[in-house]
mmCIF file of C-alpha atoms in Angstrom:
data_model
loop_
_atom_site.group_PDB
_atom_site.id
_atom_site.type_symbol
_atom_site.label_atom_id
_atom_site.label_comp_id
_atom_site.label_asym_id
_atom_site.label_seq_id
_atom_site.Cartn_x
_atom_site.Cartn_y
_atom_site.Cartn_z
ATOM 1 C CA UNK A 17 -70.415 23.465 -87.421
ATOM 2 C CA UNK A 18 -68.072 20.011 -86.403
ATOM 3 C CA UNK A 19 -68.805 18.646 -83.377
ATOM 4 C CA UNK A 20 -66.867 16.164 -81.385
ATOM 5 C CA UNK A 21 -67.459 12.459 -81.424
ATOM 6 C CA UNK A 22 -64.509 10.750 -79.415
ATOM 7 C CA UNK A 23 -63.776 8.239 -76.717
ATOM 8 C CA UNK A 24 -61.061 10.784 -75.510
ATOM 9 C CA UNK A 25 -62.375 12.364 -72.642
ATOM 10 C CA UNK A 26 -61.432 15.894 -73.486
ATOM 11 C CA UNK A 27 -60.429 18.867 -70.875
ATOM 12 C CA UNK A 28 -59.599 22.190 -71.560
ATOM 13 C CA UNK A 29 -56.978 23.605 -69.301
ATOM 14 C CA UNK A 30 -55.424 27.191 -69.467
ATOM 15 C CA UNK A 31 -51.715 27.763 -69.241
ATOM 16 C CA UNK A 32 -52.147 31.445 -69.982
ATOM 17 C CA UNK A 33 -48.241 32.152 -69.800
ATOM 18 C CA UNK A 34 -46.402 34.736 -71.679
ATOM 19 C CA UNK A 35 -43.082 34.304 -69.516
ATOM 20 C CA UNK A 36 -41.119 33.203 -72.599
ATOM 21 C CA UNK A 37 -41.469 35.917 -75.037
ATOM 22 C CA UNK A 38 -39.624 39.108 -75.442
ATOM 23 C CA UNK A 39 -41.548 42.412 -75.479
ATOM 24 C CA UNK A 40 -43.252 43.086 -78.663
ATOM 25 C CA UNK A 41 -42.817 46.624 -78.531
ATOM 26 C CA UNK A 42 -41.658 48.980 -75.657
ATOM 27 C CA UNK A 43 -43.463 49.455 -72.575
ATOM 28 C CA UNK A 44 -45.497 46.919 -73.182
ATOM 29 C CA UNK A 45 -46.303 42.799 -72.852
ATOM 30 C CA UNK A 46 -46.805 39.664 -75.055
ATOM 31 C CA UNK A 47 -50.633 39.369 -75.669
ATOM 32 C CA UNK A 48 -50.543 35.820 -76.330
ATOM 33 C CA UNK A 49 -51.573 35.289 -72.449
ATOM 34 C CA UNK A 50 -55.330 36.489 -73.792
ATOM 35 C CA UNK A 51 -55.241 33.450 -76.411
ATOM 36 C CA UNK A 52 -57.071 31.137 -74.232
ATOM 37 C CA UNK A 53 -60.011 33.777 -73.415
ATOM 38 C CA UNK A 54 -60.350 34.203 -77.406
ATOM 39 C CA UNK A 55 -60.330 30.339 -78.141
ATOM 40 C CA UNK A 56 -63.364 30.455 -75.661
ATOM 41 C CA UNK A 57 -64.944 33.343 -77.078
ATOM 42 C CA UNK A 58 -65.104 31.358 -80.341
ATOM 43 C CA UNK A 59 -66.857 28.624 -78.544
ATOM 44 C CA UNK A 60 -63.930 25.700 -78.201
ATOM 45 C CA UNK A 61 -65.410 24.645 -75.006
ATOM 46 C CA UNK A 62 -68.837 24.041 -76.543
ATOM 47 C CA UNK A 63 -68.227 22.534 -79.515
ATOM 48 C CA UNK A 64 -65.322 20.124 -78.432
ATOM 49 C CA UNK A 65 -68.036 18.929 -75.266
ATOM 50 C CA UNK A 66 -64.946 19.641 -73.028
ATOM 51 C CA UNK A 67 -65.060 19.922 -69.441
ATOM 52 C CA UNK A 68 -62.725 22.794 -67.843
ATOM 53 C CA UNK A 69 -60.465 22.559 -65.610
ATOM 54 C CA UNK A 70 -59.757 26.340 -65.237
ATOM 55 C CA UNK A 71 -56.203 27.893 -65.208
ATOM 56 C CA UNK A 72 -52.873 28.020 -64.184
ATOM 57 C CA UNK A 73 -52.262 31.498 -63.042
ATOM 58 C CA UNK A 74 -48.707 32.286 -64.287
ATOM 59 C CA UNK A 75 -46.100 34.627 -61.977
ATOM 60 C CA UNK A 76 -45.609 38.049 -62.990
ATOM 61 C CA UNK A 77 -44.045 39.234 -66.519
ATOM 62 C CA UNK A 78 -41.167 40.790 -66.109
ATOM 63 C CA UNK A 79 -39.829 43.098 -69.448
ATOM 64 C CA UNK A 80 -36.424 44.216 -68.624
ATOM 65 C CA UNK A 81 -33.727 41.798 -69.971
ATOM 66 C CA UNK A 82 -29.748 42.640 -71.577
ATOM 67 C CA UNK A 83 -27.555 40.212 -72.852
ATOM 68 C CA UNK A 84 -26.157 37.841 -70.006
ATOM 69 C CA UNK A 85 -28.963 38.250 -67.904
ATOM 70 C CA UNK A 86 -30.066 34.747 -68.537
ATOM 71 C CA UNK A 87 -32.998 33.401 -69.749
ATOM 72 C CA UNK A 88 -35.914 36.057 -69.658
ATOM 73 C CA UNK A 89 -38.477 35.445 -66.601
ATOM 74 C CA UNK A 90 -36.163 31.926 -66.317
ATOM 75 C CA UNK A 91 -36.564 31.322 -62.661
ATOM 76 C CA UNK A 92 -40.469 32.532 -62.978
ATOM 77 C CA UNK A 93 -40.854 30.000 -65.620
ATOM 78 C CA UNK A 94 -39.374 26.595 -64.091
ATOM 79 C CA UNK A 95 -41.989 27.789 -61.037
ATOM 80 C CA UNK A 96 -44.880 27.904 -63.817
ATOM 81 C CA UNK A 97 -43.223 24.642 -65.111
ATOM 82 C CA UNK A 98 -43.830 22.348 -61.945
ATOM 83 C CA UNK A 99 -47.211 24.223 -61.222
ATOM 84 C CA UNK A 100 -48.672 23.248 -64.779
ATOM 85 C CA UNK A 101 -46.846 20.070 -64.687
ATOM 86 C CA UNK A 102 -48.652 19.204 -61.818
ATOM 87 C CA UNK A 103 -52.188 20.087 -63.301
ATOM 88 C CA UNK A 104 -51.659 17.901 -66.205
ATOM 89 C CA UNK A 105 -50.385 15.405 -64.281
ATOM 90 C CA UNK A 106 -53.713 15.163 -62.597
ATOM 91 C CA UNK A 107 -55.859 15.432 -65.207
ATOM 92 C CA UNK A 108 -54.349 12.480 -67.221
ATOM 93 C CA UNK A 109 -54.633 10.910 -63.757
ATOM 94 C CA UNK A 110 -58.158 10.692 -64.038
ATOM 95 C CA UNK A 111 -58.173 9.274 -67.149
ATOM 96 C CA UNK A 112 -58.158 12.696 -69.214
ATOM 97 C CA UNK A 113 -56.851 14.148 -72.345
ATOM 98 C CA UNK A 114 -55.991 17.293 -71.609
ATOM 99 C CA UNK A 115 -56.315 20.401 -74.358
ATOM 100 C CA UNK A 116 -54.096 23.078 -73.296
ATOM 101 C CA UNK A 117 -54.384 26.658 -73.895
ATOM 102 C CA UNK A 118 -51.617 28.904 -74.449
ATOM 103 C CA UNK A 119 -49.267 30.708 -73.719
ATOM 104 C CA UNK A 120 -46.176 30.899 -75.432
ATOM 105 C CA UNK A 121 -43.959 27.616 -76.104
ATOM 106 C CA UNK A 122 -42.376 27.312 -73.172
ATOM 107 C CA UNK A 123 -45.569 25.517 -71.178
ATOM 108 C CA UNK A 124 -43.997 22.726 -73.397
ATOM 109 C CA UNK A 125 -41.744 22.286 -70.247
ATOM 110 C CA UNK A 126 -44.396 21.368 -67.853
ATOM 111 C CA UNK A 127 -46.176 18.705 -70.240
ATOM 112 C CA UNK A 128 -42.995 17.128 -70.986
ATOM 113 C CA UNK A 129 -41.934 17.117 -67.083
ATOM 114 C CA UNK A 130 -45.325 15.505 -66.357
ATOM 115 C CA UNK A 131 -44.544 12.633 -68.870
ATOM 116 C CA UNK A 132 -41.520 12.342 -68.003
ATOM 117 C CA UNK A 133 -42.272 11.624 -64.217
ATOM 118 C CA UNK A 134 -44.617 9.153 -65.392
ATOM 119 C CA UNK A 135 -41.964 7.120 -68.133
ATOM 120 C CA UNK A 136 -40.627 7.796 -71.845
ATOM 121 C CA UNK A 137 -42.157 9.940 -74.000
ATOM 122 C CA UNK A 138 -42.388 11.604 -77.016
ATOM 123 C CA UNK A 139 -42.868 14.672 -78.406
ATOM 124 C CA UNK A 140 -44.675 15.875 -81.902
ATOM 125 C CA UNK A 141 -43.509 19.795 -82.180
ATOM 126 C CA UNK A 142 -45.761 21.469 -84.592
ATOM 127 C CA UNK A 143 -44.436 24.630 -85.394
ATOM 128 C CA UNK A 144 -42.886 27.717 -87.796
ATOM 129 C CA UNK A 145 -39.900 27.607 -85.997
ATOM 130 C CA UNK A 146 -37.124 24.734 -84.785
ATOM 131 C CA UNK A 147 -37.339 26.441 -81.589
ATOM 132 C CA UNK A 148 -33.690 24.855 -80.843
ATOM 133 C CA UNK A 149 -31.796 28.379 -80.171
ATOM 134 C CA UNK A 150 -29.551 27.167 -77.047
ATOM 135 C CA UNK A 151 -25.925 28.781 -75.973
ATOM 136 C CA UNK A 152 -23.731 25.684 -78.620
ATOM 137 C CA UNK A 153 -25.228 27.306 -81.444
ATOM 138 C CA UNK A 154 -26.355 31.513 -80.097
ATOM 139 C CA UNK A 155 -24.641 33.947 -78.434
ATOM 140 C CA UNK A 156 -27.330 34.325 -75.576
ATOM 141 C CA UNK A 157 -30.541 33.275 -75.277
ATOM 142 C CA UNK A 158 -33.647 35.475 -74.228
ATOM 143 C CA UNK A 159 -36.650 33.898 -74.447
ATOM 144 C CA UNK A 160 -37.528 30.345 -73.712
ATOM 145 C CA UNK A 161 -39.992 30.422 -76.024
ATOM 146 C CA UNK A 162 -37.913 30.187 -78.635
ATOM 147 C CA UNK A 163 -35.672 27.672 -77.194
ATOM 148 C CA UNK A 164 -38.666 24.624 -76.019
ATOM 149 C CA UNK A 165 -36.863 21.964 -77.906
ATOM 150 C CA UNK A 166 -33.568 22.811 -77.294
ATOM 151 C CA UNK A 167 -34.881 22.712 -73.209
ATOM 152 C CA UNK A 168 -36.776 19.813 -73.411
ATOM 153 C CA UNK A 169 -34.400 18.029 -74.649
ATOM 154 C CA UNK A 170 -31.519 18.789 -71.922
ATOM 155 C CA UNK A 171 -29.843 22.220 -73.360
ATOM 156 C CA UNK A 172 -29.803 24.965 -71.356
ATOM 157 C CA UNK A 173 -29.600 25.903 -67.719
ATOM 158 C CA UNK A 174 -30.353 23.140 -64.882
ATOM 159 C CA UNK A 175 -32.864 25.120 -63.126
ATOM 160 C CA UNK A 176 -35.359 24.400 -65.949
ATOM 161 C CA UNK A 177 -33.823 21.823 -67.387
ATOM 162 C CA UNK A 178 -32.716 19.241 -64.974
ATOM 163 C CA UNK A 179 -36.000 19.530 -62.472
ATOM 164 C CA UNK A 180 -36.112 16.934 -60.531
ATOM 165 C CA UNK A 181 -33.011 15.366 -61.911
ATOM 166 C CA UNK A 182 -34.959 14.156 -64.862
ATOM 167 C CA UNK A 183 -32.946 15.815 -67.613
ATOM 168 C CA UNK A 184 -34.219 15.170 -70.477
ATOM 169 C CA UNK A 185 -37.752 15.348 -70.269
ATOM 170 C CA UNK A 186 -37.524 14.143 -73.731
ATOM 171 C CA UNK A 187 -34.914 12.529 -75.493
ATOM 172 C CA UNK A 188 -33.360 13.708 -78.730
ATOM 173 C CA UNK A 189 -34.488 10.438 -80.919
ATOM 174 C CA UNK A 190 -38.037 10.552 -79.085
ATOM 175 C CA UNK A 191 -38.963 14.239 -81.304
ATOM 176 C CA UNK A 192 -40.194 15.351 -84.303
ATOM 177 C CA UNK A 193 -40.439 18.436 -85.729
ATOM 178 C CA UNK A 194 -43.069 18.886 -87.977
ATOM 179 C CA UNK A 195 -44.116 22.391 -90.079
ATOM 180 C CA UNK A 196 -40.689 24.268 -89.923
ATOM 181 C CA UNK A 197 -40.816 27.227 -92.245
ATOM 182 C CA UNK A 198 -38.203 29.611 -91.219
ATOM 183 C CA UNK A 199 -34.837 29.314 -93.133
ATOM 184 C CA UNK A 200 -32.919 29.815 -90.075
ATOM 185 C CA UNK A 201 -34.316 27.718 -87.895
ATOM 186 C CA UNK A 202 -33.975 24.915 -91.016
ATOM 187 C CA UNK A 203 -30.182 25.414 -90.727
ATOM 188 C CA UNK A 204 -30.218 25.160 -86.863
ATOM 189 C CA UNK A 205 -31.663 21.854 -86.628
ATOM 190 C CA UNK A 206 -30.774 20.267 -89.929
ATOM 191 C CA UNK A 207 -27.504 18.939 -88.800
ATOM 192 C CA UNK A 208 -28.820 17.927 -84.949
ATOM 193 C CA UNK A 209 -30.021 14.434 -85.772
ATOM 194 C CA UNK A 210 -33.662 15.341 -84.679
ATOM 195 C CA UNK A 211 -36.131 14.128 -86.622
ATOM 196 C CA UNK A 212 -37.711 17.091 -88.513
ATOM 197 C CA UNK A 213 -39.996 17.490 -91.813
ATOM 198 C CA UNK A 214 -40.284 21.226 -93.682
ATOM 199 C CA UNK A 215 -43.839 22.986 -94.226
ATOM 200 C CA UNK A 216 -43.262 22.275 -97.493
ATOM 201 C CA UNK A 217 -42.836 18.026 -96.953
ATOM 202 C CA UNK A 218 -45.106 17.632 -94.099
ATOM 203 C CA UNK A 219 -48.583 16.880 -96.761
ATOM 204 C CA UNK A 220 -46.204 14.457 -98.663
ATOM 205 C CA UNK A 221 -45.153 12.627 -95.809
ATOM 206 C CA UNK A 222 -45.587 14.483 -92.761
ATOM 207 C CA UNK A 223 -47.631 11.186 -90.810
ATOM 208 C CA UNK A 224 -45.148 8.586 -92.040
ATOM 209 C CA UNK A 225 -42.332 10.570 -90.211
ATOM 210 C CA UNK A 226 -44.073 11.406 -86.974
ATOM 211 C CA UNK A 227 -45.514 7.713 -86.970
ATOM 212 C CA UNK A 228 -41.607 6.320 -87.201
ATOM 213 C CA UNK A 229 -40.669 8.048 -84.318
ATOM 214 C CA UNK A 230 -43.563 8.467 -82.058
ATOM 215 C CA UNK A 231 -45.012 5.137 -82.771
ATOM 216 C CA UNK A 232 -41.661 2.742 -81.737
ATOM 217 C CA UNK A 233 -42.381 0.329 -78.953
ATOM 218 C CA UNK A 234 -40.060 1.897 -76.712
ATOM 219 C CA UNK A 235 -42.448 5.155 -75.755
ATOM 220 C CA UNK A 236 -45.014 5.049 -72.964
ATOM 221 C CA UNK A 237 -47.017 8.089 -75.547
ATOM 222 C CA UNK A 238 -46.101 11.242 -76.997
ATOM 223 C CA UNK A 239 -47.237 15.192 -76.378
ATOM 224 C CA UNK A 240 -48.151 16.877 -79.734
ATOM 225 C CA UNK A 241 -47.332 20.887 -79.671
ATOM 226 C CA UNK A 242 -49.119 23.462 -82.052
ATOM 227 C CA UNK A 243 -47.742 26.768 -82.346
ATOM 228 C CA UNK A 244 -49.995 28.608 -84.432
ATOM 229 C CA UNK A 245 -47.884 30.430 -86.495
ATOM 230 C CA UNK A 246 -47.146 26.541 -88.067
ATOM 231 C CA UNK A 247 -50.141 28.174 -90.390
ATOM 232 C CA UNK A 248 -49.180 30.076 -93.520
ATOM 233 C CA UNK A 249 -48.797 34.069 -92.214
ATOM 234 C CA UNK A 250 -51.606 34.914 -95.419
ATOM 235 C CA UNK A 251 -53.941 32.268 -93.011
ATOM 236 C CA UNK A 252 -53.224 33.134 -89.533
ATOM 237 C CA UNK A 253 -51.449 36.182 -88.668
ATOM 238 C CA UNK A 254 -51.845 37.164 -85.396
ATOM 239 C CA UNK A 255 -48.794 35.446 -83.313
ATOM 240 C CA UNK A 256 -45.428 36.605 -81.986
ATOM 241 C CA UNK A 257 -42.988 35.661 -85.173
ATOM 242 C CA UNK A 258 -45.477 35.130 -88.586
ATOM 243 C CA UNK A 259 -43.652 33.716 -91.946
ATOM 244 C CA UNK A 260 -44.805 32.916 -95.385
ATOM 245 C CA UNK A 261 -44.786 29.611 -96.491
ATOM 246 C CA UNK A 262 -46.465 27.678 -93.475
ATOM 247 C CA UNK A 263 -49.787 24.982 -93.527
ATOM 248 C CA UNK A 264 -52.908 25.809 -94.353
ATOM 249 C CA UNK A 265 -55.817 24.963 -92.347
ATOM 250 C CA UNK A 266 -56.231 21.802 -93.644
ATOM 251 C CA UNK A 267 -53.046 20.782 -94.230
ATOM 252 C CA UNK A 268 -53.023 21.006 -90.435
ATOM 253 C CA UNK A 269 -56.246 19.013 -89.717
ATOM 254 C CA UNK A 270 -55.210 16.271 -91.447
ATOM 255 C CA UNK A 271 -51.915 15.778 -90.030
ATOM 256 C CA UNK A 272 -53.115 16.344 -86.387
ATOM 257 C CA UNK A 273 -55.591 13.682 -86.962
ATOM 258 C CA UNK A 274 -52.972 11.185 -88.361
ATOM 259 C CA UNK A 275 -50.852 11.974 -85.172
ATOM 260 C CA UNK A 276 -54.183 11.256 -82.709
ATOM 261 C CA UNK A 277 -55.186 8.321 -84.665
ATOM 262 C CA UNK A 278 -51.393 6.707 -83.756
ATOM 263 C CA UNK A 279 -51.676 4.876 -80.286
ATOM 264 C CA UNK A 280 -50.641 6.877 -77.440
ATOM 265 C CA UNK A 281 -51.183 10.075 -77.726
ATOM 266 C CA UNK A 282 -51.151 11.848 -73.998
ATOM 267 C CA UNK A 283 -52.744 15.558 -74.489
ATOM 268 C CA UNK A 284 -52.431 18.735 -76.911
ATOM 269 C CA UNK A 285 -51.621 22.310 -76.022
ATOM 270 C CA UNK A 286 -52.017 24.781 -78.409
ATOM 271 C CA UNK A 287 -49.480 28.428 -78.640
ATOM 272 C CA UNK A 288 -49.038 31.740 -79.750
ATOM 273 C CA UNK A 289 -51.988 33.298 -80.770
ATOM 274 C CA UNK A 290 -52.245 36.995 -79.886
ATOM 275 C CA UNK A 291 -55.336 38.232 -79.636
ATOM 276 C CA UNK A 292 -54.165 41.719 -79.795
ATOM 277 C CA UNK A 293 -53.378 41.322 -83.230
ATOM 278 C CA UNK A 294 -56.497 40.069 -84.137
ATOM 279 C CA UNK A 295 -59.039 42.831 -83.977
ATOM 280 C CA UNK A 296 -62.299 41.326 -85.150
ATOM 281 C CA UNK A 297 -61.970 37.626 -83.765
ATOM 282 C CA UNK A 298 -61.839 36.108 -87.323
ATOM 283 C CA UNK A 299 -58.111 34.474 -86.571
ATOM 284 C CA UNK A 300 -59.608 33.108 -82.955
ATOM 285 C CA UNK A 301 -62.392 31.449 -85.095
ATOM 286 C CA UNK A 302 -60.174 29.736 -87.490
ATOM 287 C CA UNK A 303 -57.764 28.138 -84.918
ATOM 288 C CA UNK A 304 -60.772 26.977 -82.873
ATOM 289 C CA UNK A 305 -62.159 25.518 -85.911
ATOM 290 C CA UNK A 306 -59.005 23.836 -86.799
ATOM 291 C CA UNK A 307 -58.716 22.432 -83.439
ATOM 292 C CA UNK A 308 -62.171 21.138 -83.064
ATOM 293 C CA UNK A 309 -61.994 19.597 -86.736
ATOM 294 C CA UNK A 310 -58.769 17.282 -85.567
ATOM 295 C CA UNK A 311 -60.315 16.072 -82.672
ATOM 296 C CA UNK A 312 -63.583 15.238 -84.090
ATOM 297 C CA UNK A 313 -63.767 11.691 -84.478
#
């Protein structure tokens, strides 16, 4: 079993949101909120020597959404956002590098609000999907979890946004996309100008990428984002949207670690995982290992 040697003193915080996600089936809710009490289960807090810093509580899930309705949960969400922001604001206050359990994607808003009160940062976005649906290139959008870099960036309403006046939390030339393995979501951001590397690209030359843009003089740091369903679907399963042709576990160890060894690197939050869909806790026990593994020193 890996342990964790590391001068990063390491804090686990739950952000156990599900705001962003559209119902999986009728009549009921995203299970993704349970992912942080599974990581646990498998022992994350143990073996990464974490302290914890406990939770932020999200508002209540709402299911009912139509077309033109908005952004699902939206004005729940931007709440969440300055509530979490606010946590990790604190906890990188005291000096710590905070591990964040999701959640869907959108808690990506209140780590990149935090940053972005304290200067210019980046942001490494680990995932299966672009997550760049916004109203230029979709009819509507429903769920802000499938819209975090399009947000973060300065794309969508004001209300989430523009908080603070501090649109964008990120700029455009400040992200990468790393692990993108969903055809669509290719298209969407190919022509964008954001920096983005395939599934397929990311063992060839993944770290080079991410270290051209996150590592410029110009940034203060940069957030990295893991959605788990970055994994191959054969791997890791359990998760809102799962595709074929994603990482492997190790493919995703090894670029996490290149992105912590570059300088700057302000926290991790991890998003996704359902629980629900993983009946014996085998899936929980892989993504804990793969997250202990890249911190370990």
């Amino acid at each position: 079993m890996t342990s964790i040697t590391t001068d990063r003193v390491l804090v686990v915080l739950d952000a156990p949101s599900n705001l962003g996600l559209r119902p999986p089936a009728p009549d009921t809710v995203p299970g993704c909120y349970k992912a942080p009490w599974a990581l646990r289960d498998a022992g994350l807090l143990q073996r990464l020597g974490a302290s914890d810093a406990g939770a932020v509580v999200p508002p209540r899930y709402v299911a009912t959404w139509q077309p033109g309705d908005g952004v699902r949960n939206g004005q729940a969400i931007a709440t969440y956002t300055r509530r979490l922001a606010g946590r990790i604001a604190a906890l990188r206050g005291e000096g710590r590098f905070p591990v964040v359990l999701g959640g869907d994607c959108s808690i990506v808003l209140g780590a990149a609000l935090a940053l972005r009160r304290e200067g210019r940062y980046g942001l490494a976005y680990l995932d299966g999907h672009a997550d760049f649906r916004h109203l230029g290139n979709s009819p509507h959008v429903g769920a802000a979890g499938g819209e975090g870099v399009a947000l973060v960036t300065g794309r969508g309403d004001g209300y989430l946004t523009d908080i603070d006046g501090l649109r964008p939390y990120v700029r455009d030339e400040d992200v990468i996309v790393l692990g993108v393995h969903d055809e669509e979501d290719l298209r969407d951001i190919a022509d964008t100008g954001l920096a983005y590397v395939p599934a397929d690209e990311v063992a060839a030359r993944g770290e080079e990428a991410a270290a051209d843009v996150l590592g410029r003089e110009e940034l203060d740091g940069f957030w990295i984002h893991v959605d788990a369903d970055v994994l191959d679907s054969s791997v890791l399963p359990a998760v809102d949207s799962p595709a074929p042709g994603g990482l492997s576990p190790d493919e995703l160890v090894r670029l996490l670690r290149g992105l912590l060894r570059l300088p700057g690197a302000a926290g991790l939050q991890v998003t996704i995982f359902d629980p629900d869909l993983d009946e014996d806790g085998s899936q929980a026990a892989l993504l804990a290992d793969v997250i202990v593994r890249a911190l370990a020193a």
